[in-house]
CSV table of C-alpha atoms and ligand atoms in Angstrom, one decimal:
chain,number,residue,atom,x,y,z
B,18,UNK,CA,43.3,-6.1,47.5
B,19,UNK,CA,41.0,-8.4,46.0
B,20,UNK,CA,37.7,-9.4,47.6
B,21,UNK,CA,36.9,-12.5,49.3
B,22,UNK,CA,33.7,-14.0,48.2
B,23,UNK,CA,31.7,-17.2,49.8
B,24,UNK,CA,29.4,-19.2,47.5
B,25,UNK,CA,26.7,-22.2,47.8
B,26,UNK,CA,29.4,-24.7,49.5
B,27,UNK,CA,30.8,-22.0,51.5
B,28,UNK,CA,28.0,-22.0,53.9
B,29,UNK,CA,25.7,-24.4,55.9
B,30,UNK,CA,22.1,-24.3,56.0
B,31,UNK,CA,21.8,-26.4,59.4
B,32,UNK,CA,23.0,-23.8,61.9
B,33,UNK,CA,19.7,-22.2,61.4
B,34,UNK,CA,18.2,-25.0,62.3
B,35,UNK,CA,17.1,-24.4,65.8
B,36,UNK,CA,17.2,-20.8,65.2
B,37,UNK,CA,14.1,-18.5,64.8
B,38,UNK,CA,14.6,-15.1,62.8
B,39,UNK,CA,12.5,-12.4,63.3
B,40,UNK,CA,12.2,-10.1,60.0
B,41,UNK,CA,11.2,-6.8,61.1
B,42,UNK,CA,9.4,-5.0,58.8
B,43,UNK,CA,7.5,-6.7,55.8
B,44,UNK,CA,8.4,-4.0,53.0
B,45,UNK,CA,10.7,-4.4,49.7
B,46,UNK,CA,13.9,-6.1,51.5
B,47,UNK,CA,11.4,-7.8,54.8
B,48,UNK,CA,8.9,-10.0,52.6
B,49,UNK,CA,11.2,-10.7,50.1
B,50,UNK,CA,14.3,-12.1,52.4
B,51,UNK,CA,11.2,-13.4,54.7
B,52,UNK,CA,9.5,-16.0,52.0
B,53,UNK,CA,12.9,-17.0,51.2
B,54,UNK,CA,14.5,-18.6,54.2
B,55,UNK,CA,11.0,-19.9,54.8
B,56,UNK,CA,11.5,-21.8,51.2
B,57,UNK,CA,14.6,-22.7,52.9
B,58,UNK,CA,13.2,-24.4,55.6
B,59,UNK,CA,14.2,-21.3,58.2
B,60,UNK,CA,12.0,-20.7,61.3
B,61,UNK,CA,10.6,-17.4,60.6
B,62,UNK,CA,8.8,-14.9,62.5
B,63,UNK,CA,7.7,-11.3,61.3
B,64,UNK,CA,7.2,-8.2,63.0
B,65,UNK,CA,5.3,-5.7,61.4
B,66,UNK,CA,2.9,-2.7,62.5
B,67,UNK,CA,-1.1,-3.7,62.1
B,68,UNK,CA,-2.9,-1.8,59.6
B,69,UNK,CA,-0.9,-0.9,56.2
B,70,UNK,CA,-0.7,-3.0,53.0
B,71,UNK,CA,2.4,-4.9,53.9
B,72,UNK,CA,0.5,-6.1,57.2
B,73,UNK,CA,-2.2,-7.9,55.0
B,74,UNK,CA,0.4,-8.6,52.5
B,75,UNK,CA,2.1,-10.8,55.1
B,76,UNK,CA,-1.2,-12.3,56.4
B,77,UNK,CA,-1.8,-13.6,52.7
B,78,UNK,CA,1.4,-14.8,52.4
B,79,UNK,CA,0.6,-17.3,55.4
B,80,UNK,CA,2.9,-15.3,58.1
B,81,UNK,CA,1.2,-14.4,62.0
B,82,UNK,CA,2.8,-11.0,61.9
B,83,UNK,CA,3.4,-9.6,65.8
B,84,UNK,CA,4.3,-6.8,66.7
B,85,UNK,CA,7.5,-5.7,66.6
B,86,UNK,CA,8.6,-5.8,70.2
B,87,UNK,CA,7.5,-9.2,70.2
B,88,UNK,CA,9.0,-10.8,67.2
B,89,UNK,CA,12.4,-9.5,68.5
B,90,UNK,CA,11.9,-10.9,71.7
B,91,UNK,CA,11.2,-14.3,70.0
B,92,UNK,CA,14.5,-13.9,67.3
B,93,UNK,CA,17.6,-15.0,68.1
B,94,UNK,CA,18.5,-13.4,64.5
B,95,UNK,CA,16.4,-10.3,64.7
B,96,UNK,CA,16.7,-8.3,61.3
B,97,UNK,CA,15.9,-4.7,61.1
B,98,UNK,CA,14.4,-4.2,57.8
B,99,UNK,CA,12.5,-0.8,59.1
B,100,UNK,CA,13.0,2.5,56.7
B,101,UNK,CA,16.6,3.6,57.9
B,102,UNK,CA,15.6,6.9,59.5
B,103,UNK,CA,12.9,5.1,61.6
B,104,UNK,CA,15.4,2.1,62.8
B,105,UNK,CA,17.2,3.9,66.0
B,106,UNK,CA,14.1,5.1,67.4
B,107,UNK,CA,12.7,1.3,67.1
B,108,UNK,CA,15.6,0.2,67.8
B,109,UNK,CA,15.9,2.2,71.5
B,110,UNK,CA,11.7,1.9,72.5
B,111,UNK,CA,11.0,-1.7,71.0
B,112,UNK,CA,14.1,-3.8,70.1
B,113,UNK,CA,16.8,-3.4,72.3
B,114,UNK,CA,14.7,-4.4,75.8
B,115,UNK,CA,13.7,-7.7,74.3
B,116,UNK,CA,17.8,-8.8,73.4
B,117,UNK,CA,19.0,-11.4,75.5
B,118,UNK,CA,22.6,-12.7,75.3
B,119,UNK,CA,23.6,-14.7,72.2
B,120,UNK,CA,21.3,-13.0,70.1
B,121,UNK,CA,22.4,-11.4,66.6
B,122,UNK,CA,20.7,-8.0,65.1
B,123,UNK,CA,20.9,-7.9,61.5
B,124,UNK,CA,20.5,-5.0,59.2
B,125,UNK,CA,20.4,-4.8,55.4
B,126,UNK,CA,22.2,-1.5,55.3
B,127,UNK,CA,25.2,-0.5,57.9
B,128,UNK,CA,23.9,3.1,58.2
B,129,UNK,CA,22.3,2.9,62.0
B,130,UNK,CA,24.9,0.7,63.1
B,131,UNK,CA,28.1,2.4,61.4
B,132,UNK,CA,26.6,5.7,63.3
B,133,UNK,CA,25.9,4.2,66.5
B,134,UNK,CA,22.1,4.3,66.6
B,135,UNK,CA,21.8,0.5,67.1
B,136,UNK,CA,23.8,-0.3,69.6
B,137,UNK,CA,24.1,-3.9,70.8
B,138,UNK,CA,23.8,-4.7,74.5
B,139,UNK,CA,27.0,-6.5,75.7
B,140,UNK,CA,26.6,-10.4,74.5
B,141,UNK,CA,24.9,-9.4,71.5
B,142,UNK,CA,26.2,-9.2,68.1
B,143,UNK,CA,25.7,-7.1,65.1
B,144,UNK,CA,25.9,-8.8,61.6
B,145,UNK,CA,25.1,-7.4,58.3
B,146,UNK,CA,23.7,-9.1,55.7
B,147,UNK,CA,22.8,-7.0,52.4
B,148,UNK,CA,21.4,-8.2,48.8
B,149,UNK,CA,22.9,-6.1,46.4
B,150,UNK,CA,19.4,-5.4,44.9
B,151,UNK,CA,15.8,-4.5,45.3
B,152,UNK,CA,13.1,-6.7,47.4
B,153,UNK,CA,11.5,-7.8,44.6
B,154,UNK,CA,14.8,-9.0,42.7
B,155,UNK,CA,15.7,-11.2,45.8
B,156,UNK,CA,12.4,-12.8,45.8
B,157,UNK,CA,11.6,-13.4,42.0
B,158,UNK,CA,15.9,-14.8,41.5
B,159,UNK,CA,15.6,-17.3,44.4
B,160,UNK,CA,12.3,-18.6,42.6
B,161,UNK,CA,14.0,-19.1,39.4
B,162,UNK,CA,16.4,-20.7,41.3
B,163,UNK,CA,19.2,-18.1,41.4
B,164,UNK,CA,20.1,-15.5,43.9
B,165,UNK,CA,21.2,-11.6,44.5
B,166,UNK,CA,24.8,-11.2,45.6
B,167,UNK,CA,25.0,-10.1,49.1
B,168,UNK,CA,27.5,-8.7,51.0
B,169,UNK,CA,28.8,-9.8,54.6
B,170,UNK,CA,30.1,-7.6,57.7
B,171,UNK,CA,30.8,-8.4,61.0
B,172,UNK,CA,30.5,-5.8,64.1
B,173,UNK,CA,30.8,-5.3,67.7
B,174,UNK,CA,30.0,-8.7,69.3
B,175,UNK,CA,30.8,-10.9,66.5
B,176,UNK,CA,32.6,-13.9,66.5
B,177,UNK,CA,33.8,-16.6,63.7
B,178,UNK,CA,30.5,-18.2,64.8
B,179,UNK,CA,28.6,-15.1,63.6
B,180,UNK,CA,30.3,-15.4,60.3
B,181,UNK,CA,28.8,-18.8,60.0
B,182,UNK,CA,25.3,-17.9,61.0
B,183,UNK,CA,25.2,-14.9,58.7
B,184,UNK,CA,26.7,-17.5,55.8
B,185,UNK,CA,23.7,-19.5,56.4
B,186,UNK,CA,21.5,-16.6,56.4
B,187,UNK,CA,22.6,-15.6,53.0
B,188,UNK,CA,22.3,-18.8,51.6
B,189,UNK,CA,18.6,-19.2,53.0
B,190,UNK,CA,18.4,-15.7,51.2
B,191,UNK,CA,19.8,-17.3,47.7
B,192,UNK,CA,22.8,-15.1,48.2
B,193,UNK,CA,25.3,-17.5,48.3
B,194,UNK,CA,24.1,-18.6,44.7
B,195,UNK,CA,25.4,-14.9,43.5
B,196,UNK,CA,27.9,-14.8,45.4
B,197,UNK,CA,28.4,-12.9,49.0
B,198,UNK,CA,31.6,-10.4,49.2
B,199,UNK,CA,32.9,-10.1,52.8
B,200,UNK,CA,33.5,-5.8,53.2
B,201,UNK,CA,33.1,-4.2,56.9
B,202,UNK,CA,30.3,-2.2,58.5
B,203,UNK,CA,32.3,1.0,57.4
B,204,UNK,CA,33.1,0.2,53.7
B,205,UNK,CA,29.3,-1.1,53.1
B,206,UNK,CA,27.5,2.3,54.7
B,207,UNK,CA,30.2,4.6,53.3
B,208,UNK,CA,30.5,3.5,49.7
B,209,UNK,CA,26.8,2.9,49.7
B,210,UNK,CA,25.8,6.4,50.5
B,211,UNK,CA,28.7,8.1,48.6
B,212,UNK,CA,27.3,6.0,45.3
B,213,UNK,CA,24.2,7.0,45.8
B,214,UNK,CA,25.0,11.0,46.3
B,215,UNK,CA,27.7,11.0,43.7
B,216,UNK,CA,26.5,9.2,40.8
B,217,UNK,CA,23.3,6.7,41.3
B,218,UNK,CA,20.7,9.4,42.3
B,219,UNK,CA,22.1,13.0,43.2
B,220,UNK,CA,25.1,13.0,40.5
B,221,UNK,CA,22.9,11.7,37.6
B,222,UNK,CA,19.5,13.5,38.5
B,223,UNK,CA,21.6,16.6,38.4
B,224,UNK,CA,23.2,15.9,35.0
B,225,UNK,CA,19.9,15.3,33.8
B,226,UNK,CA,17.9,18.3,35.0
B,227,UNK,CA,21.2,20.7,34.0
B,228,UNK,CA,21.7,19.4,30.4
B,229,UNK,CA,17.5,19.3,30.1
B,230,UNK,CA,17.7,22.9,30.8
B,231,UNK,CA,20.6,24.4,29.0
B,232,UNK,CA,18.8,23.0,25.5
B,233,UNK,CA,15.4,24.8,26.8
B,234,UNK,CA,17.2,27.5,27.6
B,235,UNK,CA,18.8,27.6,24.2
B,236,UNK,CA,15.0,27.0,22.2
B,237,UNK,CA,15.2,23.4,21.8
B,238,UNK,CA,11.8,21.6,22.3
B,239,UNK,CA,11.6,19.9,25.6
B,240,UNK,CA,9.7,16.5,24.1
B,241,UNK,CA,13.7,16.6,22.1
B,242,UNK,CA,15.5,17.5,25.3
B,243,UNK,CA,13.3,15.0,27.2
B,244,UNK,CA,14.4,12.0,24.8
B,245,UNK,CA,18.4,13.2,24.5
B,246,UNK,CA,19.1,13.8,28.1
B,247,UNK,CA,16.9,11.7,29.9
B,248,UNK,CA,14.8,8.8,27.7
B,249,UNK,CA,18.3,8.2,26.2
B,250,UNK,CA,20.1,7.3,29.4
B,251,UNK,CA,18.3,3.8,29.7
B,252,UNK,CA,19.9,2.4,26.5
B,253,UNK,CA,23.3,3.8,27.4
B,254,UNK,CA,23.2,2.3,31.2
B,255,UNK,CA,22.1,-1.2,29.4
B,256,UNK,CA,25.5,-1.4,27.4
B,257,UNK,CA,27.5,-0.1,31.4
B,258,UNK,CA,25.8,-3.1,33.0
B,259,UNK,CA,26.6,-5.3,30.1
B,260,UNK,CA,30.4,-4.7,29.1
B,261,UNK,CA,31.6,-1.6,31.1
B,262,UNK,CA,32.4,1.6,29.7
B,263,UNK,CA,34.5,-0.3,26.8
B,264,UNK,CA,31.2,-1.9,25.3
B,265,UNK,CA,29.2,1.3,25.8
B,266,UNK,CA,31.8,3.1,23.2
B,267,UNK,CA,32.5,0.0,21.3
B,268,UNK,CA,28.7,0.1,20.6
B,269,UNK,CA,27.7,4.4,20.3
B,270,UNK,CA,29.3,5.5,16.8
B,271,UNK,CA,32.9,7.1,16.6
B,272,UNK,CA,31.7,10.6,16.9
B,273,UNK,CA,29.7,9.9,20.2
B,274,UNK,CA,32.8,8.3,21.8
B,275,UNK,CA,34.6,10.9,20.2
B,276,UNK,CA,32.8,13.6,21.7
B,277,UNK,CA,33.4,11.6,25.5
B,278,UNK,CA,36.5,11.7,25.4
B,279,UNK,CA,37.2,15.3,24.6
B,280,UNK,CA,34.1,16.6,26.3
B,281,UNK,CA,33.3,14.4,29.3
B,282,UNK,CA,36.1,16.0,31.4
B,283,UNK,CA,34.7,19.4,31.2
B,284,UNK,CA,31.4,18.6,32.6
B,285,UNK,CA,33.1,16.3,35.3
B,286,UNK,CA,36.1,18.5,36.0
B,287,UNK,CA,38.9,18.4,38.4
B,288,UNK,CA,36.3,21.3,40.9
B,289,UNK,CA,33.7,18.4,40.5
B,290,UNK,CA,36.4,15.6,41.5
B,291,UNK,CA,37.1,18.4,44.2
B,292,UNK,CA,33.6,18.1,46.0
B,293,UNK,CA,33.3,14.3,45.5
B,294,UNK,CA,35.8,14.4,47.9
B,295,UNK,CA,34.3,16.8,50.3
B,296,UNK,CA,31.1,15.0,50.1
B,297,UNK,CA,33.1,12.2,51.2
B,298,UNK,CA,34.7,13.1,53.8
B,299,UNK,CA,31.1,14.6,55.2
B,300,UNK,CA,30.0,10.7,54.8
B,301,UNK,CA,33.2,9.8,56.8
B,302,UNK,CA,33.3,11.9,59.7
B,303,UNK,CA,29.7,11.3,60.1
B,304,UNK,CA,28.8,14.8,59.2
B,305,UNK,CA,25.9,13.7,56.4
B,306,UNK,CA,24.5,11.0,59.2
B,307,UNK,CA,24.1,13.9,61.6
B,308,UNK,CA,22.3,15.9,59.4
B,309,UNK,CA,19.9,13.3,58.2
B,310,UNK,CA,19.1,12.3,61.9
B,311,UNK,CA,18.4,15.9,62.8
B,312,UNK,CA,16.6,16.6,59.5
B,313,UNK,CA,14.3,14.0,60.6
B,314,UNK,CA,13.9,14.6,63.9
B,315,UNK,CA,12.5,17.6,62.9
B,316,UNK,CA,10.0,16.2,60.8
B,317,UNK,CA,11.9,16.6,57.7
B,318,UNK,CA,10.8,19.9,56.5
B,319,UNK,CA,14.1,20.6,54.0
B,320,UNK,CA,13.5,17.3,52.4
B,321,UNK,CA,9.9,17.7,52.1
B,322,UNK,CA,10.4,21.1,50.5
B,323,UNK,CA,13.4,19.5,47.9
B,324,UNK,CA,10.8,16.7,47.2
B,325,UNK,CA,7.9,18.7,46.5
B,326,UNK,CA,10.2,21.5,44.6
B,327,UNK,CA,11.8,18.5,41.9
B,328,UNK,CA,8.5,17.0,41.3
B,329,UNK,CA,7.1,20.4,39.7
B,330,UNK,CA,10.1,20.2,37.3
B,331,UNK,CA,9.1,20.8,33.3
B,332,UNK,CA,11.3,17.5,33.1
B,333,UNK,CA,8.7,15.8,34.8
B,334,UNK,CA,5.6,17.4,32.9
B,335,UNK,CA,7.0,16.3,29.8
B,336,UNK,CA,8.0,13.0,30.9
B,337,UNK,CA,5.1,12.3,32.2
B,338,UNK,CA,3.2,12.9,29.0
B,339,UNK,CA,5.6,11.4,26.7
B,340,UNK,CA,6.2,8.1,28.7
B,341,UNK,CA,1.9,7.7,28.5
B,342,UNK,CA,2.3,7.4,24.8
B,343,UNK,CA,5.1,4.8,25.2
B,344,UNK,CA,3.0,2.1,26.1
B,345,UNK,CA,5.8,-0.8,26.3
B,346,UNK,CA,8.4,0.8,29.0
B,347,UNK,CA,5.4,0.3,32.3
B,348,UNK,CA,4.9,4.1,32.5
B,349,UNK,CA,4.7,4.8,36.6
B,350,UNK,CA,3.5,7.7,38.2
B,351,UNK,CA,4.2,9.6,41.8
N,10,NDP,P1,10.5,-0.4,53.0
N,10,NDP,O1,10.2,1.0,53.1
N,10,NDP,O2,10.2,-1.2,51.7
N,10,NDP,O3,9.7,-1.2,54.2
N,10,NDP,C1,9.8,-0.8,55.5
N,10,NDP,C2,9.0,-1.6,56.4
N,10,NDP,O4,9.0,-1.0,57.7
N,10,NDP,C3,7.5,-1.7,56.0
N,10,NDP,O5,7.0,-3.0,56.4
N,10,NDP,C4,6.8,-0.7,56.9
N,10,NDP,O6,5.5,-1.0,57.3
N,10,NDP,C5,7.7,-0.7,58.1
N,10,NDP,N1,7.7,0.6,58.8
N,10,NDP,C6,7.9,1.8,58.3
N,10,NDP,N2,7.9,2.8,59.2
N,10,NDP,C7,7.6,2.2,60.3
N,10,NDP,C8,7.4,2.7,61.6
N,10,NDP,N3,7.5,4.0,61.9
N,10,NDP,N4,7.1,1.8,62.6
N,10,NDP,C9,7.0,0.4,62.3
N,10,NDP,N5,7.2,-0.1,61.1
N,10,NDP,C10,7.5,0.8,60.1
N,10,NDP,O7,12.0,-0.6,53.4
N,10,NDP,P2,13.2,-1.4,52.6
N,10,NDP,O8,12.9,-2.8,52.6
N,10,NDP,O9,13.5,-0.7,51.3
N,10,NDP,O10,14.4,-1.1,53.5
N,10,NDP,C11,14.7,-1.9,54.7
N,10,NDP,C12,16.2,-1.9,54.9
N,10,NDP,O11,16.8,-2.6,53.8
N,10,NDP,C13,16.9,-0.6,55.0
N,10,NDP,O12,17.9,-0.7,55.9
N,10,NDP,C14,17.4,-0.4,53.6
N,10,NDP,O13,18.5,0.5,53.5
N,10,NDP,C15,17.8,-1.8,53.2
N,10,NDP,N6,18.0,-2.1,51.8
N,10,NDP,C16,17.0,-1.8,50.9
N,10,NDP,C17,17.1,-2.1,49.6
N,10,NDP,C18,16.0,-1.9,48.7
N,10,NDP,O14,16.2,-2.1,47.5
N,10,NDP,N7,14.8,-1.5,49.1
N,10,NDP,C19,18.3,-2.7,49.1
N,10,NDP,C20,19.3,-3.1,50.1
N,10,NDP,C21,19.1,-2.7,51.4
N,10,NDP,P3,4.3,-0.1,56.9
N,10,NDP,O15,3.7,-0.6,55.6
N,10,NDP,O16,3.4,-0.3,58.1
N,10,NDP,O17,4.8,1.3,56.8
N,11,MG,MG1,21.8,1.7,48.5
């Protein structure tokens, strides 16, 4: 099954035209998708909360934020761009009173929709809309003149007519410059979440902190584990995002690629394959979505305590004082 994707001519700006959108939440995704369809000649109104940076942010970037309740009322696109664990309770006290029939909700992210804590009101539809990047990368591409890829989903209350309106969204986003892959609701939130647990953050954090630790363990200096396991990593990524695995191990020398092949599968092994499974099927059957809504519910006291636990790591010590004498890679700090 191949993917259908929509470009530039696949979509028309003009349905937006009488339209207003209401970006909820002025953070990474809301100020960067926000400047863009106003570039694009889009009607745009944001709701965002009084008093933080991204409040004043908007301000200087000409925007009248309201609050939220009221720039939903006023969308007829309304886009939740909230933190994903804040967007059903939003959703239920602020959003969904001031829907009226015909109006869309848009997310960036299936998650709350896929798990049924935005629900849309009978006449309403929900429509996805994603960049396959960071804010800051959707906002700094359209002004050179390109665009992030996005992806497209349709859900309960869509229409063909939807598809159009989110079409036209994506190209007032720059997406349809990149390219915009139609996937569903459930493909987008479950492949998204299972990346991000398997390889993207838990799966390579872990490698990391495991192979860091077995050469301190075994008396190697941690400034030489530091570079190896984790420095390292950057270079090898660059060639993946380049030309796949194939350029990676047309670039490392024969005994590295050597040493992949016959050693890779015992740190990945057929147990590991085992649990990616499992971890999947918790993603699927809405088991990991539970958790995470109860987790924060209750303030989030297990993920504070994992936070505040990895942060005291040695890796990070000697990262941190390494990286300040690297002066070229933009050292950050938490
Ligand atoms: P950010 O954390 O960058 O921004 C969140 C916004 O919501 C801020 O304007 C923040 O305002 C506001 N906000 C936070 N908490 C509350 C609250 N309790 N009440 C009212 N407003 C609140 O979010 P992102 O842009 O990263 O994420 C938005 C959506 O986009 C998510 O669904 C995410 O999954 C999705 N997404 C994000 C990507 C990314 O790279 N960041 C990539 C693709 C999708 P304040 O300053 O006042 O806290
Ligand atoms: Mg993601």
């Amino acid at each position: 099954m191949t993917a259908t994707i929509y470009y530039d001519n696949d979509a028309d700006l003009s349905l937006l035209k009488d339209k207003t959108i209401a970006i909820l939440g002025y953070g990474s995704q809301g100020h960067a998708q926000a400047q863009n369809l106003r570039d694009s000649g889009c009607n745009v109104v944001i709701g965002q909360r009084p008093g933080s940076a991204n409040y004043d942010l908007a301000v200087e970037h000409g925007f009248e934020p309201l609050p939220v309740n009221e720039a939903a009322a006023r969308g007829d696109l309304v886009n939740i761009l909230l933190p994903d664990e804040v967007q059903g309770d939003i959703f239920r006290d602020h959003i969904r009173g001031n829907l009226s029939e015909g109006n869309v909700i848009m997310c960036s992210h299936g998650f709350n929709v896929h798990f049924g804590q935005v629900e849309a009101p009978a006449g309403v539809a929900t429509l996805l809309v994603a960049p396959k990047g960071p804010g800051h990368l959707v906002r700094s591409e359209f002004e050179r003149g390109g665009g992030v890829p996005c992806l497209i989903a349709l859900g309960d209350g869509s229409s063909e007519e939807t598809k159009q309106l989110g079409l036209a969204y994506a190209k007032g986003i720059g997406g349809t410059r990149g390219g915009v892959i139609e996937t569903t609701f459930a493909e987008e939130t479950e492949t998204d979440l299972f990346g991000e647990q398997v390889v993207l953050c838990g799966g390579v954090s872990e490698l990391v902190k495991a192979a860091f630790e077995t050469l301190v363990d075994a008396g190697y200096q941690p400034e030489m584990a530091y570079f190896e396991c984790l420095h390292e990593l950057k270079l090898i990524v660059d060639l993946f995002y380049q030309g796949g695995l194939n350029y990676m191990r047309y670039s490392v020398s024969n005994t590295a690629e050597y040493g992949d092949y016959s050693r890779g599968p015992r740190v990945v092994t057929e147990e590991t394959r085992a649990e990616m499974k499992r971890i999947l099927h918790e993603i699927q059957s809405g088991q990991f979505a539970r958790e995470w809504i109860l987790e924060n519910r209750a303030g989030a006291p297990a993920f504070k305590a994992m936070r505040r636990r990895d942060r005291s790591l040695q890796l990070e010590e000697v990262g941190l004082r390494l990286r300040s004498l690297m002066s070229w890679i933009d050292a950050k700090e938490v």
